[in-house]
PDB file of C-alpha atoms in Angstrom:
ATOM      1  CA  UNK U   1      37.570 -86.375 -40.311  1.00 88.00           C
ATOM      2  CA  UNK U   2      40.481 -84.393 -41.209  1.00 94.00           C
ATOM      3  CA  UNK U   3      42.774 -82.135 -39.331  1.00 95.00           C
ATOM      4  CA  UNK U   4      43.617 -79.089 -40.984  1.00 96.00           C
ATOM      5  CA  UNK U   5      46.091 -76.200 -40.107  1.00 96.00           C
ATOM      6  CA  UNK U   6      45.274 -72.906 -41.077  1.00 96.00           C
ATOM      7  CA  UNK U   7      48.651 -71.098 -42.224  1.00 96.00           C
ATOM      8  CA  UNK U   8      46.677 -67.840 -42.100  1.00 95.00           C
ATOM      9  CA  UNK U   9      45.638 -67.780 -38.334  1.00 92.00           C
ATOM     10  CA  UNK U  10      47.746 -70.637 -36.976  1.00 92.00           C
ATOM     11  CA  UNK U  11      44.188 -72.793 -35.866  1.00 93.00           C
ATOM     12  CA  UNK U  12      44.762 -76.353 -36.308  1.00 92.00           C
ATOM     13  CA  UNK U  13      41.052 -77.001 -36.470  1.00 92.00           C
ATOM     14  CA  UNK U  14      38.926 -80.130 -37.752  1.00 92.00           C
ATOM     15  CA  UNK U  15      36.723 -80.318 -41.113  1.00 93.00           C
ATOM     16  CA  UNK U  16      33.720 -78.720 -40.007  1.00 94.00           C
ATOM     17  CA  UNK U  17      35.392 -75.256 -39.625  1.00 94.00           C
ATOM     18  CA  UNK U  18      36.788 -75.044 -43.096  1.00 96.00           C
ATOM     19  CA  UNK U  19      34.826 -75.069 -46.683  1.00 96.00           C
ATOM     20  CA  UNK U  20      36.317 -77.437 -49.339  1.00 96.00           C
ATOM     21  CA  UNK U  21      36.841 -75.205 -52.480  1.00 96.00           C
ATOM     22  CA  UNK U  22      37.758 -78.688 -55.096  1.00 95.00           C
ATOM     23  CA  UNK U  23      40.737 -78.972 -57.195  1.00 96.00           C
ATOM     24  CA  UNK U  24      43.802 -76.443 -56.778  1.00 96.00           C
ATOM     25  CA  UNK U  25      46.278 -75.235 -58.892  1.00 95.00           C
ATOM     26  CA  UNK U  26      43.916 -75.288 -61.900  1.00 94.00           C
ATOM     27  CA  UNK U  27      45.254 -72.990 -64.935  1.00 93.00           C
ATOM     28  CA  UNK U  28      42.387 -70.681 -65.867  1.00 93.00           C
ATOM     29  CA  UNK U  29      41.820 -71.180 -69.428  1.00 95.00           C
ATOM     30  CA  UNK U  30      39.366 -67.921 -70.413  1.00 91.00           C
ATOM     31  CA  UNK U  31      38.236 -66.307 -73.732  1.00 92.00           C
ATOM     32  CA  UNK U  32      40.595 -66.984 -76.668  1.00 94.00           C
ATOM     33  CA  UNK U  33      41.337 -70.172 -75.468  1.00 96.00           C
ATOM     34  CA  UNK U  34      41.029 -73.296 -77.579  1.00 96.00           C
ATOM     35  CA  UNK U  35      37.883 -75.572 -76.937  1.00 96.00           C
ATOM     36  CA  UNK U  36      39.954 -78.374 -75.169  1.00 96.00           C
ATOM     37  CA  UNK U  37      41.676 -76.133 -73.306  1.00 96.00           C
ATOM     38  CA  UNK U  38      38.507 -74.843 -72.081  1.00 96.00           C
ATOM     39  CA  UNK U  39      36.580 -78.145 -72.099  1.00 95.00           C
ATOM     40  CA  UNK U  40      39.059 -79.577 -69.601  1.00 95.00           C
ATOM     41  CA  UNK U  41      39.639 -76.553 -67.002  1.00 95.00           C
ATOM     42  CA  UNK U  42      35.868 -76.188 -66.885  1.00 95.00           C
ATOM     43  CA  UNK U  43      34.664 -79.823 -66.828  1.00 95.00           C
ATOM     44  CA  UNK U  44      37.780 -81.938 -65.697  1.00 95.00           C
ATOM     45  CA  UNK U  45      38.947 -82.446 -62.050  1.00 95.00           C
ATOM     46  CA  UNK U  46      41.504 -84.798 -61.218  1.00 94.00           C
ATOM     47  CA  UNK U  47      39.952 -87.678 -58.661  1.00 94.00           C
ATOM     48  CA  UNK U  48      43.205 -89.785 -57.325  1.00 94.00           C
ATOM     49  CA  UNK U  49      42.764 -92.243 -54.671  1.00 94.00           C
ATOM     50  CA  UNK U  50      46.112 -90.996 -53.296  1.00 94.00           C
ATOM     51  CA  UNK U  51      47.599 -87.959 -52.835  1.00 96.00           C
ATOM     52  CA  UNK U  52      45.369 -85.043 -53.953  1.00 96.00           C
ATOM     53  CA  UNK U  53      46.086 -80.953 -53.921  1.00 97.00           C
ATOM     54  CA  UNK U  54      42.693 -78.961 -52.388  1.00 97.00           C
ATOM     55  CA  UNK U  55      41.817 -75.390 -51.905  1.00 97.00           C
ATOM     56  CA  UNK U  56      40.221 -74.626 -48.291  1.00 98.00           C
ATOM     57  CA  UNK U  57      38.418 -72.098 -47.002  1.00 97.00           C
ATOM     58  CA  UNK U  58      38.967 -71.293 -43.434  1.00 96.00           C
ATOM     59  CA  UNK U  59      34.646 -70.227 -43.327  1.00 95.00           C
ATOM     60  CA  UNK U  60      33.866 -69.835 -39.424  1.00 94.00           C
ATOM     61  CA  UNK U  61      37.517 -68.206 -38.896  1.00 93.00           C
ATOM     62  CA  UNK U  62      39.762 -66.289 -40.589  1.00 93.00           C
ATOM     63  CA  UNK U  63      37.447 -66.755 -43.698  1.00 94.00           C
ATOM     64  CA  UNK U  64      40.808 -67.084 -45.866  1.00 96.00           C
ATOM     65  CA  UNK U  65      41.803 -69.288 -48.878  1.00 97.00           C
ATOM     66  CA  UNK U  66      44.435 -71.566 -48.574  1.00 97.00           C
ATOM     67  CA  UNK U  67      45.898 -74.813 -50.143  1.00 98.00           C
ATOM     68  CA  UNK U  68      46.041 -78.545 -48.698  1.00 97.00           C
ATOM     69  CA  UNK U  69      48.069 -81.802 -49.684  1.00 97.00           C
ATOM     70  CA  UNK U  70      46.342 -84.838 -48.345  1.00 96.00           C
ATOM     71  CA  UNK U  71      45.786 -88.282 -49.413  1.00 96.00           C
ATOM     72  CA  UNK U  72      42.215 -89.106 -49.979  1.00 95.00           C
ATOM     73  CA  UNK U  73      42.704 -93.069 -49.245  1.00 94.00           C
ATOM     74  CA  UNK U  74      44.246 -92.352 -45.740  1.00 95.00           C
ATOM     75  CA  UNK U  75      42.849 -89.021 -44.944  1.00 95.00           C
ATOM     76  CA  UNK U  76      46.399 -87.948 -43.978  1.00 95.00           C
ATOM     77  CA  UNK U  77      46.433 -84.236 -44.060  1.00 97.00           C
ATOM     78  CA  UNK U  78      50.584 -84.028 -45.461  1.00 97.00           C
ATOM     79  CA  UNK U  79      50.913 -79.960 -45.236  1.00 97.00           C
ATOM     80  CA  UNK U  80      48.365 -77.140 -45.676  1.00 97.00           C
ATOM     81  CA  UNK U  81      50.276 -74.300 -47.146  1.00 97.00           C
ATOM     82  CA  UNK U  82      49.159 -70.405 -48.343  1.00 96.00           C
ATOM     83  CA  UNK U  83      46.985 -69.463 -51.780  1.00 95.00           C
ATOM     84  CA  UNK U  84      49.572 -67.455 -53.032  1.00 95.00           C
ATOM     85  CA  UNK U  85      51.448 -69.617 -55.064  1.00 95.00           C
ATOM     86  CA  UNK U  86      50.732 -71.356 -58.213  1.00 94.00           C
ATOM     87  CA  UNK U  87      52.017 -75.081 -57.333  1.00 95.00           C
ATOM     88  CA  UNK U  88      52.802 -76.824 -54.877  1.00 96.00           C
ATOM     89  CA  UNK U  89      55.619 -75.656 -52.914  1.00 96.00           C
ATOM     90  CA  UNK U  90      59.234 -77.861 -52.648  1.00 95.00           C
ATOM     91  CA  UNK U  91      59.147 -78.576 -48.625  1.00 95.00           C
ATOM     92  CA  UNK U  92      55.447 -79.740 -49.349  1.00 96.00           C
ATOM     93  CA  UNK U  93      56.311 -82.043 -52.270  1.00 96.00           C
ATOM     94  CA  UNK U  94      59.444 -82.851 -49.642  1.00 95.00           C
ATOM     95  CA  UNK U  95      56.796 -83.937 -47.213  1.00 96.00           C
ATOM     96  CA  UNK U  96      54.742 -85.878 -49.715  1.00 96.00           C
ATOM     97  CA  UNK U  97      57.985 -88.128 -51.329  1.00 95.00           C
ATOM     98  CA  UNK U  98      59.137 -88.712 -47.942  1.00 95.00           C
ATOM     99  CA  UNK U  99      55.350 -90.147 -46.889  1.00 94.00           C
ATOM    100  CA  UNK U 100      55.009 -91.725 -50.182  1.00 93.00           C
ATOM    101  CA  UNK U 101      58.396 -93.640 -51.727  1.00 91.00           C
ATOM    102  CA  UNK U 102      58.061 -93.249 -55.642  1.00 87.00           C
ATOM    103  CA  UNK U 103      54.969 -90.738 -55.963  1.00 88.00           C
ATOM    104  CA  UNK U 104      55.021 -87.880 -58.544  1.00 83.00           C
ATOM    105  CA  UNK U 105      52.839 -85.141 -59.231  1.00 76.00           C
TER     106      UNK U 105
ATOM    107  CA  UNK A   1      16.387 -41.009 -29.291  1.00 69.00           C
ATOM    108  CA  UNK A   2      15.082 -44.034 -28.423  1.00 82.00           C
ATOM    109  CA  UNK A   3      17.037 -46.010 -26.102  1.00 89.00           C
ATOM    110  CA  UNK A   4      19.425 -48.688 -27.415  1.00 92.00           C
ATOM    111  CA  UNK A   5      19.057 -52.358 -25.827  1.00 93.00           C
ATOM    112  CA  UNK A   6      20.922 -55.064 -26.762  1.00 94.00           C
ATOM    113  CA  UNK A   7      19.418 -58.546 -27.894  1.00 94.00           C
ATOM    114  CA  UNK A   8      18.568 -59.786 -25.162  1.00 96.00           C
ATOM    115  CA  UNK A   9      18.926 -57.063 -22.703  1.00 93.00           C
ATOM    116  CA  UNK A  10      21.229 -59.084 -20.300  1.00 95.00           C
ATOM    117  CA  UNK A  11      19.420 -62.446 -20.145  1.00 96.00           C
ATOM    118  CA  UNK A  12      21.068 -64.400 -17.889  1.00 96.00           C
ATOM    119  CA  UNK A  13      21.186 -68.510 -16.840  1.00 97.00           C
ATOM    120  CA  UNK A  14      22.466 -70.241 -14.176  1.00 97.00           C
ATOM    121  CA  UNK A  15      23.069 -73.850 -14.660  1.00 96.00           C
ATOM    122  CA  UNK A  16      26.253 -75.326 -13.748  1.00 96.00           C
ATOM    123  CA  UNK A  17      27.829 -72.263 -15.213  1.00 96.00           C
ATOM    124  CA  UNK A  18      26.843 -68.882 -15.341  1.00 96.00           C
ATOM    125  CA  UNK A  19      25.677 -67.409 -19.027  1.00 97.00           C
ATOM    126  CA  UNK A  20      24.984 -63.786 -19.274  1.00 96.00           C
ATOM    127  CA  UNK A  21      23.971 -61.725 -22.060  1.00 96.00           C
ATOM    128  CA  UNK A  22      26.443 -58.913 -21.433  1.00 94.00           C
ATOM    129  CA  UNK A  23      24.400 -55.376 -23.483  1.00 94.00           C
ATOM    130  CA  UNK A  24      25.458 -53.351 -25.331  1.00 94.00           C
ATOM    131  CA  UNK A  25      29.282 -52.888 -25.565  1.00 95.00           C
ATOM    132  CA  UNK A  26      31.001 -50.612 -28.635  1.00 95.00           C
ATOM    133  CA  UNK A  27      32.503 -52.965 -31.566  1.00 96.00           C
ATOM    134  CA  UNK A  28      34.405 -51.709 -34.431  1.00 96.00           C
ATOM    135  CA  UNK A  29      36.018 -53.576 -37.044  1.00 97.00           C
ATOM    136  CA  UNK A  30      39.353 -52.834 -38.393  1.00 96.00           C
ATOM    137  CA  UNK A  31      40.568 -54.513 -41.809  1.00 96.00           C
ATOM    138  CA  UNK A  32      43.953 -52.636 -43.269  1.00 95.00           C
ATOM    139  CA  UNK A  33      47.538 -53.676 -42.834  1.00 95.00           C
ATOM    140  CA  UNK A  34      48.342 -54.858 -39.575  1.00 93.00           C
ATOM    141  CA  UNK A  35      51.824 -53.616 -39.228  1.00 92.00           C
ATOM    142  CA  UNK A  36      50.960 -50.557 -40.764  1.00 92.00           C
ATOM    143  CA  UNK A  37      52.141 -47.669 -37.723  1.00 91.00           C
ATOM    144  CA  UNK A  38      49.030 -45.572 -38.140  1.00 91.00           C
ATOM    145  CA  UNK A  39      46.356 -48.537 -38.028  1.00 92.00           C
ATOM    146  CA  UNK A  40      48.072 -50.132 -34.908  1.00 91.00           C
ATOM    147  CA  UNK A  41      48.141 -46.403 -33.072  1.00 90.00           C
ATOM    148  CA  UNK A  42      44.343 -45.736 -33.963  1.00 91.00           C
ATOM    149  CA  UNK A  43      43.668 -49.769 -33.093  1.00 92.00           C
ATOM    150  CA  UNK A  44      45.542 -48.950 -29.670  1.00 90.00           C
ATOM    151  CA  UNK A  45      43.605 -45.779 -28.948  1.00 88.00           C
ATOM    152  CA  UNK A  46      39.993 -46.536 -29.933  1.00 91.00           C
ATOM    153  CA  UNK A  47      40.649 -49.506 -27.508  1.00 90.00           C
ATOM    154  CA  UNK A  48      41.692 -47.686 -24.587  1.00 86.00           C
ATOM    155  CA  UNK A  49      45.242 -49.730 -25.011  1.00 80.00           C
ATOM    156  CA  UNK A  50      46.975 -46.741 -24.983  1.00 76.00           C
ATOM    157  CA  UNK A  51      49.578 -47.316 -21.891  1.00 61.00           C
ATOM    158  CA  UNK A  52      50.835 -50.384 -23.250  1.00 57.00           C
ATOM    159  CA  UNK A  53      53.820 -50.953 -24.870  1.00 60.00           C
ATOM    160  CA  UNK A  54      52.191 -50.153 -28.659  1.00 71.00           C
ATOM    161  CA  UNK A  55      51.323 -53.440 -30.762  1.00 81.00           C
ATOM    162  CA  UNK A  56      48.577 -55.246 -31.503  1.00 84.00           C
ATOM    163  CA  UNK A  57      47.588 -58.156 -30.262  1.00 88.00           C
ATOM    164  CA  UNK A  58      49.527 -61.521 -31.359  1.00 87.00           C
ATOM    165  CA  UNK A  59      47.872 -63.751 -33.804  1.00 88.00           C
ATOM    166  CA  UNK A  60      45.073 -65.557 -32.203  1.00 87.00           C
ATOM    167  CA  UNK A  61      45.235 -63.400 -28.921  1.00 88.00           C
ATOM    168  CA  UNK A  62      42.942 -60.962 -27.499  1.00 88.00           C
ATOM    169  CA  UNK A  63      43.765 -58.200 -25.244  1.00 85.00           C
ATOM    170  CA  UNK A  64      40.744 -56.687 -23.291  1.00 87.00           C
ATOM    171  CA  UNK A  65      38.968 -55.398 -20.070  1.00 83.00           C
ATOM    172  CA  UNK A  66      35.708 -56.150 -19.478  1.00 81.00           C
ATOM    173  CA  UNK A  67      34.720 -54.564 -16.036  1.00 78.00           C
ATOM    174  CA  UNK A  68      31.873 -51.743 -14.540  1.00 71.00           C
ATOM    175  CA  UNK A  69      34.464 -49.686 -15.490  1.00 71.00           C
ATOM    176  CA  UNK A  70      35.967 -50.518 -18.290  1.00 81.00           C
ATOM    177  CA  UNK A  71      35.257 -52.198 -21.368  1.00 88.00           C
ATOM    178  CA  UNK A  72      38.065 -51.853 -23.602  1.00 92.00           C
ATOM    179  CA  UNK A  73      40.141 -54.077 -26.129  1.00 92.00           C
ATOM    180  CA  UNK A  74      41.714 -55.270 -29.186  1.00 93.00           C
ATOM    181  CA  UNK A  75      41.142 -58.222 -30.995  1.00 94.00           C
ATOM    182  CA  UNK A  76      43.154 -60.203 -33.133  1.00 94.00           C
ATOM    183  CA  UNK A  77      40.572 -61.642 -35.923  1.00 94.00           C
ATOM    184  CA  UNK A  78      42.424 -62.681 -39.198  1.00 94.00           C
ATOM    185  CA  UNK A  79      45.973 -61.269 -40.686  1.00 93.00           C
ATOM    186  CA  UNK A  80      44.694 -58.595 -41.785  1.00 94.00           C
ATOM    187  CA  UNK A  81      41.307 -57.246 -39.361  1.00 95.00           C
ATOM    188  CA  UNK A  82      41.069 -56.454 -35.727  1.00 95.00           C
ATOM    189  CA  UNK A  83      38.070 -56.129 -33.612  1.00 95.00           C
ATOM    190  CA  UNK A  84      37.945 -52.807 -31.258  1.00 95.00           C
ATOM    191  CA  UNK A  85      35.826 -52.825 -28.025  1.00 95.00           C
ATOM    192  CA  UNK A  86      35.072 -49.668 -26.626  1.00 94.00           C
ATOM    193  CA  UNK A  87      32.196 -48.273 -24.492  1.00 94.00           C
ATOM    194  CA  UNK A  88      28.783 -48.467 -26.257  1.00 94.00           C
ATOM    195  CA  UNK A  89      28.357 -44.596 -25.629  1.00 93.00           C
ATOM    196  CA  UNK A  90      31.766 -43.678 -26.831  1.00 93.00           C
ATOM    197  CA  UNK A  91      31.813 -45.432 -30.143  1.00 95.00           C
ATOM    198  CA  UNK A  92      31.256 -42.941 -32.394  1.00 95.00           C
ATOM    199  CA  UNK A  93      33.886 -40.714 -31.149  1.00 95.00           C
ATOM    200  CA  UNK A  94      36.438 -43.319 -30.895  1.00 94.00           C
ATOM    201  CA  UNK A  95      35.411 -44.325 -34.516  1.00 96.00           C
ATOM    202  CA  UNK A  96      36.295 -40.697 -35.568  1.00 94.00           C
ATOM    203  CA  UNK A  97      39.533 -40.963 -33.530  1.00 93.00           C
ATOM    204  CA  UNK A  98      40.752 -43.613 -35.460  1.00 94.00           C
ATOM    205  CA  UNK A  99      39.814 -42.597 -38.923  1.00 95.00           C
ATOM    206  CA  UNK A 100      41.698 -38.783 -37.963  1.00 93.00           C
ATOM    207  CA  UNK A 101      44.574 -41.532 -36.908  1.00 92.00           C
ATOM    208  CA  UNK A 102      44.773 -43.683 -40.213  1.00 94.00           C
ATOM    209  CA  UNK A 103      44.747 -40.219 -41.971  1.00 93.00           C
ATOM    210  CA  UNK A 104      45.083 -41.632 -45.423  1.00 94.00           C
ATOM    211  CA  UNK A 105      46.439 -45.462 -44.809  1.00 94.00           C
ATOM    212  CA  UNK A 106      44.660 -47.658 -46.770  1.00 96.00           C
ATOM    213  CA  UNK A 107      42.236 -49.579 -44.062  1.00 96.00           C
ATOM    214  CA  UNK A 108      38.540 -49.801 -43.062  1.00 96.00           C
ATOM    215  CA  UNK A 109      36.684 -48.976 -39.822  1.00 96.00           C
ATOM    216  CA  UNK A 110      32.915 -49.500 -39.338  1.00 96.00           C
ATOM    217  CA  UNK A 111      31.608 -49.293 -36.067  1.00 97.00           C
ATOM    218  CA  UNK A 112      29.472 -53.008 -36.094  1.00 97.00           C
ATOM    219  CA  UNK A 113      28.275 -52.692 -32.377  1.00 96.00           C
ATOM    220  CA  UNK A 114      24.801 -52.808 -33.109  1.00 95.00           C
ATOM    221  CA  UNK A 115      25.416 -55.931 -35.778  1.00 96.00           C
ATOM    222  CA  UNK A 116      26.442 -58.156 -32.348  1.00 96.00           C
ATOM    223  CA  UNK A 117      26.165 -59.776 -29.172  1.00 96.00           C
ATOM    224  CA  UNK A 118      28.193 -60.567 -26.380  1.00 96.00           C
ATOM    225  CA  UNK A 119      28.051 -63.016 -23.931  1.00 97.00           C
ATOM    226  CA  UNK A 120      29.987 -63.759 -20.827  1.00 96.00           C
ATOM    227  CA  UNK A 121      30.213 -67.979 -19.476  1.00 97.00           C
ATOM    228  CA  UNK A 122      31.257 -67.946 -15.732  1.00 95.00           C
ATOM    229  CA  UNK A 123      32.265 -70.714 -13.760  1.00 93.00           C
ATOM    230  CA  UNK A 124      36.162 -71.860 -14.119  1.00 91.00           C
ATOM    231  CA  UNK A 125      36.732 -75.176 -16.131  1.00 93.00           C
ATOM    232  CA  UNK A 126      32.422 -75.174 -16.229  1.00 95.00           C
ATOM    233  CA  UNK A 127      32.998 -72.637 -18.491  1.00 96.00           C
ATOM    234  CA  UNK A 128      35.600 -74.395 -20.503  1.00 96.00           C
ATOM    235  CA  UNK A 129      33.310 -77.550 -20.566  1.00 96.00           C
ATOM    236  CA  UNK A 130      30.256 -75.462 -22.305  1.00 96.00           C
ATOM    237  CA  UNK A 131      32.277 -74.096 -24.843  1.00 96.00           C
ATOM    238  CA  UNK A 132      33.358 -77.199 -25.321  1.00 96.00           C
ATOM    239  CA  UNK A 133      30.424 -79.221 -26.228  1.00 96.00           C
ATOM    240  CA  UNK A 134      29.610 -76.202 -28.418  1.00 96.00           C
ATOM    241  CA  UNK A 135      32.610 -75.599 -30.828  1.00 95.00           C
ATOM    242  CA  UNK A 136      35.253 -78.040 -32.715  1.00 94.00           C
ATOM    243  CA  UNK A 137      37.977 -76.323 -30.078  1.00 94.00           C
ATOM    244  CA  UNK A 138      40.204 -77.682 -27.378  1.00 93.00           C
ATOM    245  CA  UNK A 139      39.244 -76.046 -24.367  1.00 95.00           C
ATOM    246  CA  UNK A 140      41.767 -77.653 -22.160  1.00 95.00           C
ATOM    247  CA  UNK A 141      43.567 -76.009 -19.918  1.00 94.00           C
ATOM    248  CA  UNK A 142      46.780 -76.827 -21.006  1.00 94.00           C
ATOM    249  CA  UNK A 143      45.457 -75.862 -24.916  1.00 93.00           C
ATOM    250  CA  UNK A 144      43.380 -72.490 -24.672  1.00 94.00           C
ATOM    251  CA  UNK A 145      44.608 -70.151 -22.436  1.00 93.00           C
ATOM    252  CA  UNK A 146      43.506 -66.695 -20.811  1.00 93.00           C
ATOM    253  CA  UNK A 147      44.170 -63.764 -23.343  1.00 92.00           C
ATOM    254  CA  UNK A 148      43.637 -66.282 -26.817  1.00 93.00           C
ATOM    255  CA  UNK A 149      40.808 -65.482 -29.006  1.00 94.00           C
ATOM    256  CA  UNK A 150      39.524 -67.861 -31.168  1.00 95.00           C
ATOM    257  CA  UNK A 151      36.794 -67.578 -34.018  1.00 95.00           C
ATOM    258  CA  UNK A 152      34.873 -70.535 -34.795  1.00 95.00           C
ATOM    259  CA  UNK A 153      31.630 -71.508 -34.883  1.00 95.00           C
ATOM    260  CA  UNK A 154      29.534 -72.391 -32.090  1.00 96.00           C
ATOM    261  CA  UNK A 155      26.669 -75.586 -33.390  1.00 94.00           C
ATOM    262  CA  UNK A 156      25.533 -73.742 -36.516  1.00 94.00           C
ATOM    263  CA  UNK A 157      27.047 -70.247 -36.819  1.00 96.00           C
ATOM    264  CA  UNK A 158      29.761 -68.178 -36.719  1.00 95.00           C
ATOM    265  CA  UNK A 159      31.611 -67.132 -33.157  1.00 96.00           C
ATOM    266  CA  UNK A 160      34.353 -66.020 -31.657  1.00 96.00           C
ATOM    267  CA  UNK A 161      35.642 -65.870 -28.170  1.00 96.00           C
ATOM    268  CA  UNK A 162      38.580 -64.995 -25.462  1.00 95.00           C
ATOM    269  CA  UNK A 163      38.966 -65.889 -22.307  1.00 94.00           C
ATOM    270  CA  UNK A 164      40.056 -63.017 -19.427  1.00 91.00           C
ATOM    271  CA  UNK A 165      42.445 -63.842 -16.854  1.00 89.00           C
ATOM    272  CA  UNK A 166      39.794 -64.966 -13.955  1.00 89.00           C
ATOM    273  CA  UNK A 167      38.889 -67.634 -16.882  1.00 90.00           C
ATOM    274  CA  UNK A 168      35.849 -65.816 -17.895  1.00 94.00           C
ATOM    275  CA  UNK A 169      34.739 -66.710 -21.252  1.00 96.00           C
ATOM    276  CA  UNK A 170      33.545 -63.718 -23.348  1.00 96.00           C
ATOM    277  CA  UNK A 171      31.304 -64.899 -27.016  1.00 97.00           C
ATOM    278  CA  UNK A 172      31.011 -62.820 -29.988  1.00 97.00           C
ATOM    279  CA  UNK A 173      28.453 -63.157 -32.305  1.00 97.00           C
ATOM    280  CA  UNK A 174      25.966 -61.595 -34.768  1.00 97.00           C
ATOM    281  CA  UNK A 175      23.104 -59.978 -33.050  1.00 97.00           C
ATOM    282  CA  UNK A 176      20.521 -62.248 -35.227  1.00 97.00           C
ATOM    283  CA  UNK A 177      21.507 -65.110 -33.992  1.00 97.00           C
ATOM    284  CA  UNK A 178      21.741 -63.858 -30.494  1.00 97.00           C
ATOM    285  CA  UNK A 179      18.425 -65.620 -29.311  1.00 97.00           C
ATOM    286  CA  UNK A 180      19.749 -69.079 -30.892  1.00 98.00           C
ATOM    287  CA  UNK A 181      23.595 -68.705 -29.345  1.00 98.00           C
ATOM    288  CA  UNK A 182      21.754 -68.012 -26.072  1.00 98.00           C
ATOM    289  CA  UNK A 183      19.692 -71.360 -26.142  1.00 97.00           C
ATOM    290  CA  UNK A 184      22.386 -73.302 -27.366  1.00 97.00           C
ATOM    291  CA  UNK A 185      24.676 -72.061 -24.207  1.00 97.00           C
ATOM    292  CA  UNK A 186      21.492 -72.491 -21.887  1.00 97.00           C
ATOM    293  CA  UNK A 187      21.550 -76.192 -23.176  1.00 97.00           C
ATOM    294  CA  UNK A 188      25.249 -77.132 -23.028  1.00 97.00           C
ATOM    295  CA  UNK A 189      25.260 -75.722 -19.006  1.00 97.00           C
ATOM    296  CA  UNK A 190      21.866 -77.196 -18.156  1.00 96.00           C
ATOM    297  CA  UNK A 191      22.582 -78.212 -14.468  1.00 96.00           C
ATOM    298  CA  UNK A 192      23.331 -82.509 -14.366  1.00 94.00           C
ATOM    299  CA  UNK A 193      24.978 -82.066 -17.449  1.00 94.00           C
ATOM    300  CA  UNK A 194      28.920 -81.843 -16.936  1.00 93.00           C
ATOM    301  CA  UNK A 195      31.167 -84.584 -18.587  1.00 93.00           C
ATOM    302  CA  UNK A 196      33.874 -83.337 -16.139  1.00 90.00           C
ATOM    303  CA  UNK A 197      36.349 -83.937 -18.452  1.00 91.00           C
ATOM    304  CA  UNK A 198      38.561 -80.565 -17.648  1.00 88.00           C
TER     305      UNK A 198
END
């Protein structure tokens, strides 16, 4: 079970409160696109055994968006940080090197 | 007009805490910017918070009266929506005060009362235990405090609650699931049924 921290209402609440919403950080790739390009942001998700970058819904609260780093070996929840922002931010990659000698994104 | 009841028309239980279905009480929800001066003076008025010292309620805290006499609040519900108790009888008029206060500030107000239920669990820590084996919250003592407000869910659906300062707990939740919220809370304070943990 995981522990997650909403950064929108300050709840640190478990799983069953919050809606996984896959992958995050994906770059849309829309109309005008080349095939691949579209191919991969439709089709392909990334599935590490490691450290992994979510999107979360906080459903039965707030009901916002938001962003997790966690490791899906351990189930260590490393930082859950806000939607608006298009990768990860430093003091959450900080976290993550600090957790994990010699991982990269 | 035909009279307005509430869901369940103040059902009540007794186990080893009180649950009471508490009728009709005035709801109105408030989405806009929450620093926004217009949005937290019509917030303030519409919930009778008028003497007070002008903001809204801290993230994750509550500020109401529920009494004969009064039944009066603000809510804090996400970063950017508030919940507004007022009397059931005085909800339209406090729904036009507020619009007259937010003038033209971008925001919402819909009066939602008769979209809910409310609920009040009674008993001290008995209380704390039922809402306990209900939600994925800490309802220690030392954890959730008078004044907080959390929303959650409660078994299957979506809730939220605050606790007043003589550690009454006060539920939120939508009016068609009133029935199944009631059962569940019968259930969970069923007398022989503490854990005692609290």
């Amino acid at each position: 079970m995981l522990i997650l921290h909403c950064p929108y209402c300050g709840v640190k609440g478990e799983e069953t409160e919050f809606a996984p919403g896959g992958e995050a950080h994906l770059a849309r790739h829309g109309p005008g696109s080349t095939d691949d390009d579209f191919k991969s942001y439709l089709f392909s998700r990334k599935n590490p055994r490691g450290v992994h970058f979510e999107r979360w819904r906080h459903a039965s609260g707030c009901g916002k968006w938001f962003h997790a780093a966690r490791a899906t070996d351990t189930l260590e929840v490393y930082a859950t940080y806000k939607a608006q922002t298009l990768a990860p931010p430093k003091q959450v990659l900080d976290i993550i090197a600090k957790k994990r000698p010699g991982w990269n994104i | 007009m035909s009279d307005a009841i509430s869901a369940l028309n103040h059902a009540q239980f007794t186990g080893f805490a009180e649950v009471e279905e508490c009728g009709l009480q005035g709801m109105i929800t408030l989405r806009g910017d929450l620093t926004s001066k217009p949005l937290i003076a019509g917030a303030r008025t519409a919930g009778g918070r008028d003497g007070r010292d002008g903001k809204m309620p801290k993230m994750g805290m509550a500020e109401v009266a529920i009494s004969v006499a009064d039944r009066n609040g603000v809510c804090w519900m996400s970063p950017d929506e508030v919940l507004v108790l007022c009397p059931y009888d005085k909800v339209e008029a406090q729904l036009m005060a507020l619009t007259t206060k937010l003038g033209k500030t971008h925001a919402l107000a819909v009066n939602v009362s008769d979209a809910r239920a409310m609920f009040r669990v009674s008993g001290g820590t008995a209380a704390r235990e039922v809402l306990a084996k209900l939600c994925p919250v800490d309802m220690s003592p030392g954890a959730f405090k008078p004044g907080m407000f959390r929303r959650t869910r409660m078994a299957q659906v979506a809730a939220a609650f605050w606790m007043d300062d003589s550690e009454d707990i006060y539920i939120i939740c939508f009016r068609s699931v009133a029935q199944y919220v009631f059962d569940l809370l019968k259930i969970a304070a069923q007398p022989g049924s503490q854990v005692g943990v609290y």
